[in-house]
Amino acid sequence: MGRLVLLPNLLDDAADVALHLPAATGQIVASLQGLIAESEKAARRYLRRFLTHDQMTALPLQTLNEHSRPDEVGLLLEPILRGQTWGLISDAGLPCIADPGSDLVSKAQKQGIVVQTLAGPSSILMALQLSGFTGQHFAFHGYLPREAPLLEKKILELEKRSRVDSAAQIGIEAPYRSAKLLETLKASLQPSTRLCIAVQLTSPYERCVSLSVAEWKKFSFPLEKEPAVFLIQSF
Amino acid sequence: MGRLVLLPNLLDDAADVALHLPAATGQIVASLQGLIAESEKAARRYLRRFLTHDQMTALPLQTLNEHSRPDEVGLLLEPILRGQTWGLISDAGLPCIADPGSDLVSKAQKQGIVVQTLAGPSSILMALQLSGFTGQHFAFHGYLPREAPLLEKKILELEKRSRVDSAAQIGIEAPYRSAKLLETLKASLQPSTRLCIAVQLTSPYERCVSLSVAEWKKFSFPLEKEPAVFLIQSF
């Protein structure tokens, strides 16, 4: 029986591999018999860091993303069931965390395949560490709703939940909607609630600002079309 | 102005550094002018991996844990305000995540100190990856209550919340109480609810079992006094 290895990817292409990936990553990648990736493009960028052109060309590649059908997910395990070791990566960060992969892991386990994971960067945990908010309890909500009334309702719900559970509440947004979400958060939250925005983590443009909403309203924060993590803590 | 660097620690002393810490960790540790640690014992174990005896002896060490008073936390920043670069580690895993550190980070930011974090192992995210449960939404609740009636109430609340939010619910327990918590979970949850236990992650004794509660009841799982992460997913 083969193995499925969950491999970390960088959060940003310009990030320093030595700061954000385990030392053994290259050696493990070189030992794989195939790679399952969220996209071919990201897979090639990833492999190029660790393999020669010939090694890359020889490595079988499969994709697994939100378009994959359940029966296709099962087929990805065939070579592993025959004894091969394959890797799984997502386009950025950790597979299965706010990214595809959990169906594959679940199916692998049901068939007795050993699943192994390596440490790596998660924008969710990095943002939580840098926020200064409590990390004793927290909740991650993925993408927040897009329609204005639903979004405002959700924001108030997260603010309340943060207070009741003493837990940081974390969400993400597509880069082109980050600035809009920041405005809605500032307009919807109580002045005393703390709001943190972690932008382009691990890139040369990384910023993390953690202020009360009252302070945010007096603060100018240029936010272009950049990937951002939003955190709320209310008391 | 100096810097505060949040450094990852291994989850288990027997874990392979090359699989779980970034390649640059040793180089960064060697460049520090001081280290803030959850305990002196863990700090020395950590430093021994990267420094010579003389380097270790020369490095100032401070502790930050649940016994630290707020005014002591502020004093820890003094050398950084004078221009030094200090590291922060917890006894295992990532500082500030289910571990001390967030007060220090919050105070550092308010004084304009740059805070930097390196990727590293988190038992919470590793357990979630290995569970096969959704990582699109999840909540971490820290230690669950110890008193039987409160614990049962909390378990039912997490089961309901997992269903309503479509989110995995994650908790931890002290090693000597893991077996007891597993029994209570099996007795309290619905048969169709999925329960995952990830034990001694990254150690040679790592196990991760993900089954429905009905399946758990027919399954023998020896669980000694071992650190464990518990995950619930209901539908």
Coordinates of C-alpha atoms in Angstrom, one line a residue:
Chain A
M1 CA 0.0 0.0 0.0
G2 CA 1.3 3.4 -0.9
R3 CA 1.0 6.7 0.9
L4 CA -0.6 10.1 0.4
V5 CA 1.5 13.0 1.6
L6 CA -0.1 16.4 2.2
L7 CA 2.5 19.0 1.2
P8 CA 2.6 22.6 2.2
N9 CA 2.8 25.3 -0.6
L10 CA 4.0 28.9 -0.1
L11 CA 1.3 31.6 0.5
D12 CA 3.0 33.9 -1.9
D13 CA 5.4 33.1 -4.8
A14 CA 7.8 35.7 -3.6
A15 CA 8.0 34.2 -0.1
D16 CA 11.2 32.8 1.2
V17 CA 11.1 28.9 0.9
A18 CA 13.6 28.6 3.8
L19 CA 11.3 30.5 6.1
H20 CA 8.1 28.8 5.2
L21 CA 8.6 25.3 4.1
P22 CA 10.2 22.4 6.0
A23 CA 13.8 21.6 5.1
A24 CA 12.8 18.1 3.9
T25 CA 10.2 19.3 1.4
G26 CA 12.4 19.1 -1.7
Q27 CA 13.6 15.6 -0.8
I28 CA 10.1 14.4 -0.3
V29 CA 8.9 15.9 -3.6
A30 CA 11.8 14.2 -5.4
S31 CA 10.7 10.8 -3.9
L32 CA 7.1 11.1 -5.1
Q33 CA 5.6 8.9 -7.9
G34 CA 2.9 11.5 -8.7
L35 CA 1.4 14.8 -7.6
I36 CA -2.3 15.8 -7.2
A37 CA -2.6 19.6 -7.4
E38 CA -5.3 22.2 -7.3
S39 CA -4.1 23.5 -10.7
E40 CA -1.5 22.5 -13.2
K41 CA 0.0 26.0 -13.3
A42 CA 0.6 26.1 -9.5
A43 CA 1.9 22.5 -9.6
R44 CA 4.6 23.4 -12.2
R45 CA 5.6 26.5 -10.3
Y46 CA 5.9 24.3 -7.1
L47 CA 7.9 21.5 -8.8
R48 CA 10.3 23.9 -10.5
R49 CA 11.6 24.8 -7.0
F50 CA 12.7 21.2 -6.3
L51 CA 13.1 19.2 -9.5
T52 CA 15.1 19.3 -12.7
H53 CA 13.2 19.8 -16.0
D54 CA 13.6 16.0 -16.7
Q55 CA 12.3 15.0 -13.3
M56 CA 9.3 17.4 -13.7
T57 CA 8.4 16.0 -17.1
A58 CA 8.5 12.5 -15.8
L59 CA 6.2 13.1 -12.8
P60 CA 2.5 12.2 -13.4
L61 CA 0.2 15.1 -12.5
Q62 CA -3.5 15.1 -11.7
T63 CA -5.8 17.9 -10.7
L64 CA -8.2 18.1 -7.8
N65 CA -10.3 21.2 -7.3
E66 CA -13.9 22.4 -6.9
H67 CA -14.7 21.1 -10.4
S68 CA -13.7 17.5 -9.6
R69 CA -16.6 15.0 -9.5
P70 CA -16.8 12.5 -6.6
D71 CA -16.0 9.5 -8.9
E72 CA -12.9 11.3 -10.2
V73 CA -11.7 11.8 -6.6
G74 CA -11.8 8.1 -6.1
L75 CA -9.8 7.4 -9.2
L76 CA -6.9 9.6 -8.0
L77 CA -6.3 6.9 -5.3
E78 CA -5.7 4.0 -7.8
P79 CA -2.0 4.4 -8.1
I80 CA -1.6 4.7 -4.3
L81 CA -3.7 1.6 -3.8
R82 CA -1.2 -0.1 -6.2
G83 CA 1.7 0.9 -3.9
Q84 CA 2.8 4.3 -5.1
T85 CA 3.4 7.4 -3.0
W86 CA 1.7 10.6 -4.2
G87 CA 1.7 14.1 -2.9
L88 CA -1.2 16.6 -2.6
I89 CA -0.7 20.4 -2.8
S90 CA -3.1 23.3 -3.1
D91 CA -2.4 26.6 -5.0
A92 CA -1.2 28.2 -1.7
G93 CA -0.9 27.1 1.9
L94 CA -2.1 23.8 3.3
P95 CA -4.2 21.3 1.4
C96 CA -7.6 20.6 3.0
I97 CA -7.6 23.9 5.0
A98 CA -9.9 26.4 3.2
D99 CA -8.8 24.5 0.1
P100 CA -9.7 21.2 -1.7
G101 CA -8.5 17.9 -0.4
S102 CA -10.7 16.7 2.5
D103 CA -12.7 14.3 0.2
L104 CA -9.6 12.7 -1.0
V105 CA -8.2 12.2 2.5
S106 CA -11.5 10.8 3.7
K107 CA -11.6 8.3 0.8
A108 CA -8.0 7.4 1.3
Q109 CA -8.5 6.6 5.0
K110 CA -11.6 4.5 4.3
Q111 CA -9.3 2.4 2.0
G112 CA -6.6 2.1 4.6
I113 CA -4.1 4.4 2.9
V114 CA -1.6 6.1 5.2
V115 CA -2.0 9.8 5.1
Q116 CA 1.0 12.0 6.2
T117 CA 1.2 15.7 6.6
L118 CA 4.1 18.2 6.8
A119 CA 4.0 21.5 8.7
G120 CA 3.6 24.6 6.5
P121 CA 2.2 28.1 6.3
S122 CA -1.5 28.8 6.9
S123 CA -2.7 32.4 6.3
I124 CA -5.4 31.7 8.9
L125 CA -3.0 30.8 11.8
M126 CA -0.4 33.4 10.8
A127 CA -3.0 36.1 10.8
L128 CA -4.3 35.0 14.2
Q129 CA -0.7 35.0 15.6
L130 CA 0.0 38.5 14.2
S131 CA -3.4 39.9 15.3
G132 CA -2.6 39.8 19.0
F133 CA -6.1 38.4 19.4
T134 CA -6.7 35.3 21.6
G135 CA -5.7 32.0 20.0
Q136 CA -7.2 30.0 22.9
H137 CA -10.5 29.8 21.0
F138 CA -11.2 30.8 17.4
A139 CA -13.5 30.1 14.4
F140 CA -12.8 30.2 10.7
H141 CA -15.7 31.1 8.4
G142 CA -14.2 31.0 5.0
Y143 CA -15.5 33.5 2.5
L144 CA -18.2 35.9 3.9
P145 CA -21.5 36.4 2.0
R146 CA -21.3 38.9 -0.9
E147 CA -24.8 40.4 -0.9
A148 CA -24.9 43.5 1.3
P149 CA -27.8 42.6 3.7
L150 CA -26.5 39.0 4.2
L151 CA -23.0 40.3 4.8
E152 CA -24.0 42.8 7.4
K153 CA -26.1 40.2 9.2
K154 CA -23.1 37.8 9.2
I155 CA -20.8 40.5 10.5
L156 CA -23.1 41.2 13.5
E157 CA -23.4 37.5 14.1
L158 CA -19.6 37.1 14.2
E159 CA -19.2 40.1 16.5
K160 CA -21.8 38.6 18.9
R161 CA -20.2 35.1 18.7
S162 CA -16.8 36.5 19.4
R163 CA -18.2 38.1 22.6
V164 CA -20.2 35.1 23.8
D165 CA -17.4 32.5 23.0
S166 CA -14.4 34.8 23.8
A167 CA -13.1 33.6 20.4
A168 CA -11.5 35.4 17.5
Q169 CA -13.7 35.1 14.4
I170 CA -11.8 34.8 11.1
G171 CA -12.8 35.3 7.5
I172 CA -11.2 35.7 4.0
E173 CA -12.2 37.5 0.9
A174 CA -11.2 37.5 -2.8
P175 CA -8.5 40.1 -3.4
Y176 CA -10.7 42.3 -5.6
R177 CA -13.4 42.6 -2.8
S178 CA -11.0 43.2 0.2
A179 CA -11.4 47.0 0.2
K180 CA -15.2 46.8 0.0
L181 CA -15.3 44.3 2.9
L182 CA -13.1 46.5 5.0
E183 CA -15.5 49.4 4.5
T184 CA -18.5 47.2 5.4
L185 CA -16.8 45.9 8.5
K186 CA -15.9 49.5 9.7
A187 CA -19.5 50.6 9.1
S188 CA -21.2 47.6 10.7
L189 CA -19.1 46.8 13.9
Q190 CA -19.3 48.5 17.3
P191 CA -16.6 51.2 17.9
S192 CA -15.0 49.1 20.7
T193 CA -14.7 45.9 18.7
R194 CA -11.2 45.1 17.5
L195 CA -10.6 44.4 13.8
C196 CA -7.4 43.0 12.3
I197 CA -6.5 42.9 8.7
A198 CA -3.5 40.8 7.5
V199 CA -2.7 41.5 3.9
Q200 CA -0.4 39.6 1.5
L201 CA 1.1 37.5 4.3
T202 CA 4.7 36.3 3.8
S203 CA 5.1 38.5 0.7
P204 CA 7.3 41.6 0.5
Y205 CA 4.0 43.6 0.8
E206 CA 2.9 42.0 4.0
R207 CA 1.0 44.3 6.4
C208 CA -1.0 43.5 9.5
V209 CA -3.0 46.1 11.3
S210 CA -4.9 45.5 14.5
L211 CA -7.1 48.3 15.9
S212 CA -10.5 49.1 17.4
V213 CA -13.1 50.0 14.9
A214 CA -13.1 53.5 16.3
E215 CA -9.4 53.7 15.6
W216 CA -9.9 52.2 12.1
K217 CA -12.3 55.0 11.3
K218 CA -9.6 57.6 11.8
F219 CA -7.0 55.5 10.0
S220 CA -6.1 55.6 6.3
F221 CA -5.2 52.1 5.0
P222 CA -4.7 51.8 1.3
L223 CA -5.9 48.3 0.3
E224 CA -5.6 47.4 -3.3
K225 CA -6.7 44.1 -4.9
E226 CA -4.8 42.1 -2.4
P227 CA -5.5 38.8 -0.6
A228 CA -6.5 39.5 3.0
V229 CA -7.5 37.8 6.2
F230 CA -10.0 39.6 8.4
L231 CA -10.3 39.0 12.2
I232 CA -12.8 40.2 14.7
Q233 CA -12.6 40.2 18.4
S234 CA -15.3 41.8 20.6
F235 CA -15.7 41.9 24.3
Chain B
M1 CA 13.6 49.4 16.7
G2 CA 14.1 45.7 17.1
R3 CA 11.8 42.8 16.1
L4 CA 9.8 40.0 17.7
V5 CA 10.0 36.7 15.8
L6 CA 7.3 34.1 16.5
L7 CA 9.2 30.8 16.1
P8 CA 7.6 27.3 15.6
N9 CA 8.5 24.5 18.0
L10 CA 8.1 20.7 17.3
L11 CA 4.8 19.1 18.5
D12 CA 6.8 16.2 19.8
D13 CA 10.5 15.9 20.8
A14 CA 10.9 12.8 18.7
A15 CA 9.6 14.5 15.6
D16 CA 11.8 15.0 12.6
V17 CA 13.0 18.7 12.5
A18 CA 13.4 18.5 8.7
L19 CA 9.7 17.6 8.2
H20 CA 8.3 20.1 10.7
L21 CA 10.4 23.2 10.9
P22 CA 11.4 25.6 8.2
A23 CA 14.9 25.3 6.9
A24 CA 16.0 28.7 8.1
T25 CA 14.9 28.2 11.7
G26 CA 18.4 27.4 13.0
Q27 CA 19.9 30.4 11.2
I28 CA 17.2 32.7 12.7
V29 CA 17.7 31.3 16.2
A30 CA 21.5 31.9 15.9
S31 CA 20.8 35.5 15.0
L32 CA 18.6 36.3 18.1
Q33 CA 19.6 38.5 20.9
G34 CA 17.2 36.8 23.4
L35 CA 14.5 34.3 23.6
I36 CA 11.1 34.4 25.4
A37 CA 9.8 30.9 26.1
E38 CA 6.8 29.2 27.8
S39 CA 9.2 27.3 30.0
E40 CA 13.0 27.3 30.5
K41 CA 13.2 23.5 30.1
A42 CA 11.5 23.5 26.7
A43 CA 13.7 26.5 25.7
R44 CA 16.9 24.7 26.4
R45 CA 15.7 21.6 24.5
Y46 CA 14.8 23.9 21.6
L47 CA 18.1 25.8 21.6
R48 CA 20.2 22.7 21.9
R49 CA 19.1 21.7 18.4
F50 CA 20.5 24.9 16.8
L51 CA 23.2 26.4 19.1
T52 CA 26.6 25.4 20.6
H53 CA 26.8 25.2 24.4
D54 CA 28.6 28.6 24.5
Q55 CA 26.0 30.2 22.3
M56 CA 23.2 28.8 24.5
T57 CA 24.8 30.1 27.7
A58 CA 25.2 33.5 26.2
L59 CA 21.6 33.9 25.1
P60 CA 19.3 35.8 27.5
L61 CA 16.2 33.8 28.3
Q62 CA 12.8 35.0 29.7
T63 CA 9.7 33.1 30.4
L64 CA 6.1 34.0 29.4
N65 CA 3.3 31.7 30.5
E66 CA -0.1 31.6 32.3
H67 CA 1.6 32.8 35.5
S68 CA 3.1 36.0 33.9
R69 CA 1.5 39.2 35.2
P70 CA 0.5 41.9 32.7
D71 CA 3.3 44.3 33.8
E72 CA 5.9 41.6 33.4
V73 CA 4.7 41.0 29.8
G74 CA 5.4 44.7 29.1
L75 CA 8.9 44.5 30.5
L76 CA 9.8 41.7 28.1
L77 CA 9.6 44.2 25.3
E78 CA 12.2 46.5 26.8
P79 CA 15.3 45.0 24.9
I80 CA 13.3 45.0 21.7
L81 CA 12.4 48.7 22.1
R82 CA 16.1 49.3 22.5
G83 CA 16.8 47.7 19.1
Q84 CA 17.3 44.0 19.8
T85 CA 15.6 41.1 18.0
W86 CA 14.1 38.5 20.3
G87 CA 12.3 35.2 19.5
L88 CA 9.1 33.8 21.1
I89 CA 8.5 30.0 21.4
S90 CA 5.9 27.9 23.2
D91 CA 6.5 24.4 24.6
A92 CA 5.1 22.8 21.5
G93 CA 3.7 24.1 18.2
L94 CA 3.0 27.7 17.4
P95 CA 3.1 30.5 19.9
C96 CA -0.2 32.4 20.4
I97 CA -2.2 29.4 19.1
A98 CA -3.8 27.5 22.0
D99 CA -0.6 28.8 23.8
P100 CA 0.6 32.0 25.5
G101 CA 1.9 34.9 23.4
S102 CA -1.1 37.0 22.2
D103 CA -0.7 39.6 25.0
L104 CA 2.9 40.1 24.1
V105 CA 2.2 40.5 20.4
S106 CA -0.6 42.9 21.1
K107 CA 1.6 45.1 23.3
A108 CA 4.4 44.9 20.7
Q109 CA 2.2 46.1 17.9
K110 CA 0.9 49.0 20.0
Q111 CA 4.5 50.1 20.5
G112 CA 5.3 49.8 16.8
I113 CA 7.5 46.7 17.0
V114 CA 7.6 44.6 13.9
V115 CA 6.3 41.1 14.6
Q116 CA 7.3 38.3 12.2
T117 CA 6.1 34.7 12.1
L118 CA 7.5 31.6 10.5
A119 CA 5.4 28.6 9.4
G120 CA 5.4 25.6 11.6
P121 CA 3.4 22.7 13.0
S122 CA 0.0 23.2 14.5
S123 CA -1.7 20.1 16.0
I124 CA -5.1 21.7 15.3
L125 CA -4.6 22.1 11.6
M126 CA -2.7 18.8 11.2
A127 CA -5.5 17.0 12.9
L128 CA -8.1 18.8 10.7
Q129 CA -6.1 17.9 7.5
L130 CA -5.8 14.2 8.6
S131 CA -9.5 13.9 9.7
G132 CA -10.9 14.1 6.2
F133 CA -13.4 16.6 7.6
T134 CA -14.2 19.9 5.9
G135 CA -11.6 22.6 6.3
Q136 CA -13.7 25.2 4.7
H137 CA -15.2 26.2 8.0
F138 CA -14.0 25.1 11.5
A139 CA -13.9 26.2 15.1
F140 CA -11.4 25.5 17.8
H141 CA -12.6 25.4 21.4
G142 CA -9.4 24.6 23.4
Y143 CA -9.9 22.5 26.4
L144 CA -13.5 21.2 26.9
P145 CA -15.1 21.4 30.4
R146 CA -14.1 18.8 32.9
E147 CA -17.3 18.4 35.0
A148 CA -19.5 15.6 33.5
P149 CA -22.8 17.6 33.1
L150 CA -21.0 20.6 31.6
L151 CA -19.0 18.5 29.3
E152 CA -22.0 16.6 28.0
K153 CA -23.8 19.9 27.4
K154 CA -20.8 21.3 25.5
I155 CA -20.5 18.2 23.4
L156 CA -24.1 18.4 22.3
E157 CA -23.7 22.1 21.6
L158 CA -20.6 21.4 19.4
E159 CA -22.5 18.7 17.5
K160 CA -25.4 21.0 16.8
R161 CA -23.0 23.8 15.8
S162 CA -21.2 21.5 13.4
R163 CA -24.5 20.7 11.7
V164 CA -25.8 24.3 11.6
D165 CA -22.5 25.9 10.4
S166 CA -21.3 22.9 8.3
A167 CA -18.1 23.3 10.3
A168 CA -15.7 20.8 12.0
Q169 CA -15.5 21.5 15.7
I170 CA -12.1 20.9 17.4
G171 CA -11.1 20.5 21.0
I172 CA -8.0 19.2 23.0
E173 CA -7.6 17.5 26.3
A174 CA -4.8 16.9 28.8
P175 CA -3.1 13.6 28.0
Y176 CA -4.3 11.9 31.3
R177 CA -7.9 12.7 30.5
S178 CA -8.0 11.7 26.8
A179 CA -9.4 8.2 27.3
K180 CA -12.2 9.6 29.5
L181 CA -13.1 12.2 27.0
L182 CA -13.3 9.7 24.2
E183 CA -15.7 7.6 26.3
T184 CA -17.9 10.6 27.0
L185 CA -17.9 11.6 23.3
K186 CA -19.0 8.1 22.2
A187 CA -21.7 8.1 24.8
S188 CA -23.1 11.6 24.1
L189 CA -22.9 12.0 20.3
Q190 CA -25.5 10.8 17.7
P191 CA -24.5 7.5 16.0
S192 CA -24.2 9.2 12.6
T193 CA -21.9 12.0 13.8
R194 CA -18.3 11.6 12.7
L195 CA -15.7 11.7 15.4
C196 CA -11.9 11.9 14.7
I197 CA -9.1 11.5 17.2
A198 CA -5.6 12.5 16.3
V199 CA -3.1 11.2 18.9
Q200 CA 0.6 12.1 19.4
L201 CA 0.8 13.9 16.1
T202 CA 4.3 13.8 14.4
S203 CA 5.6 11.4 17.0
P204 CA 6.5 7.7 16.2
Y205 CA 3.2 6.9 17.9
E206 CA 1.0 9.1 15.7
R207 CA -2.5 7.7 15.0
C208 CA -5.5 9.3 13.5
V209 CA -8.9 7.5 13.4
S210 CA -11.9 9.1 11.8
L211 CA -15.2 7.1 12.1
S212 CA -18.9 7.6 12.7
V213 CA -19.9 7.3 16.4
A214 CA -21.7 4.0 15.5
E215 CA -18.4 2.6 14.1
W216 CA -16.4 3.9 17.1
K217 CA -18.7 1.9 19.4
K218 CA -17.6 -1.3 17.7
F219 CA -14.0 -0.3 17.5
S220 CA -11.3 -1.0 20.1
F221 CA -8.9 1.9 20.4
P222 CA -6.3 1.8 23.2
L223 CA -5.7 5.3 24.3
E224 CA -3.1 5.7 27.0
K225 CA -2.1 9.1 28.6
E226 CA -1.4 10.6 25.3
P227 CA -2.0 14.2 23.9
A228 CA -4.9 14.1 21.5
V229 CA -7.0 16.4 19.3
F230 CA -10.7 15.6 19.0
L231 CA -12.8 16.6 16.0
I232 CA -16.6 16.4 15.5
Q233 CA -18.5 16.7 12.3
S234 CA -22.3 16.2 12.2
F235 CA -24.7 16.6 9.3

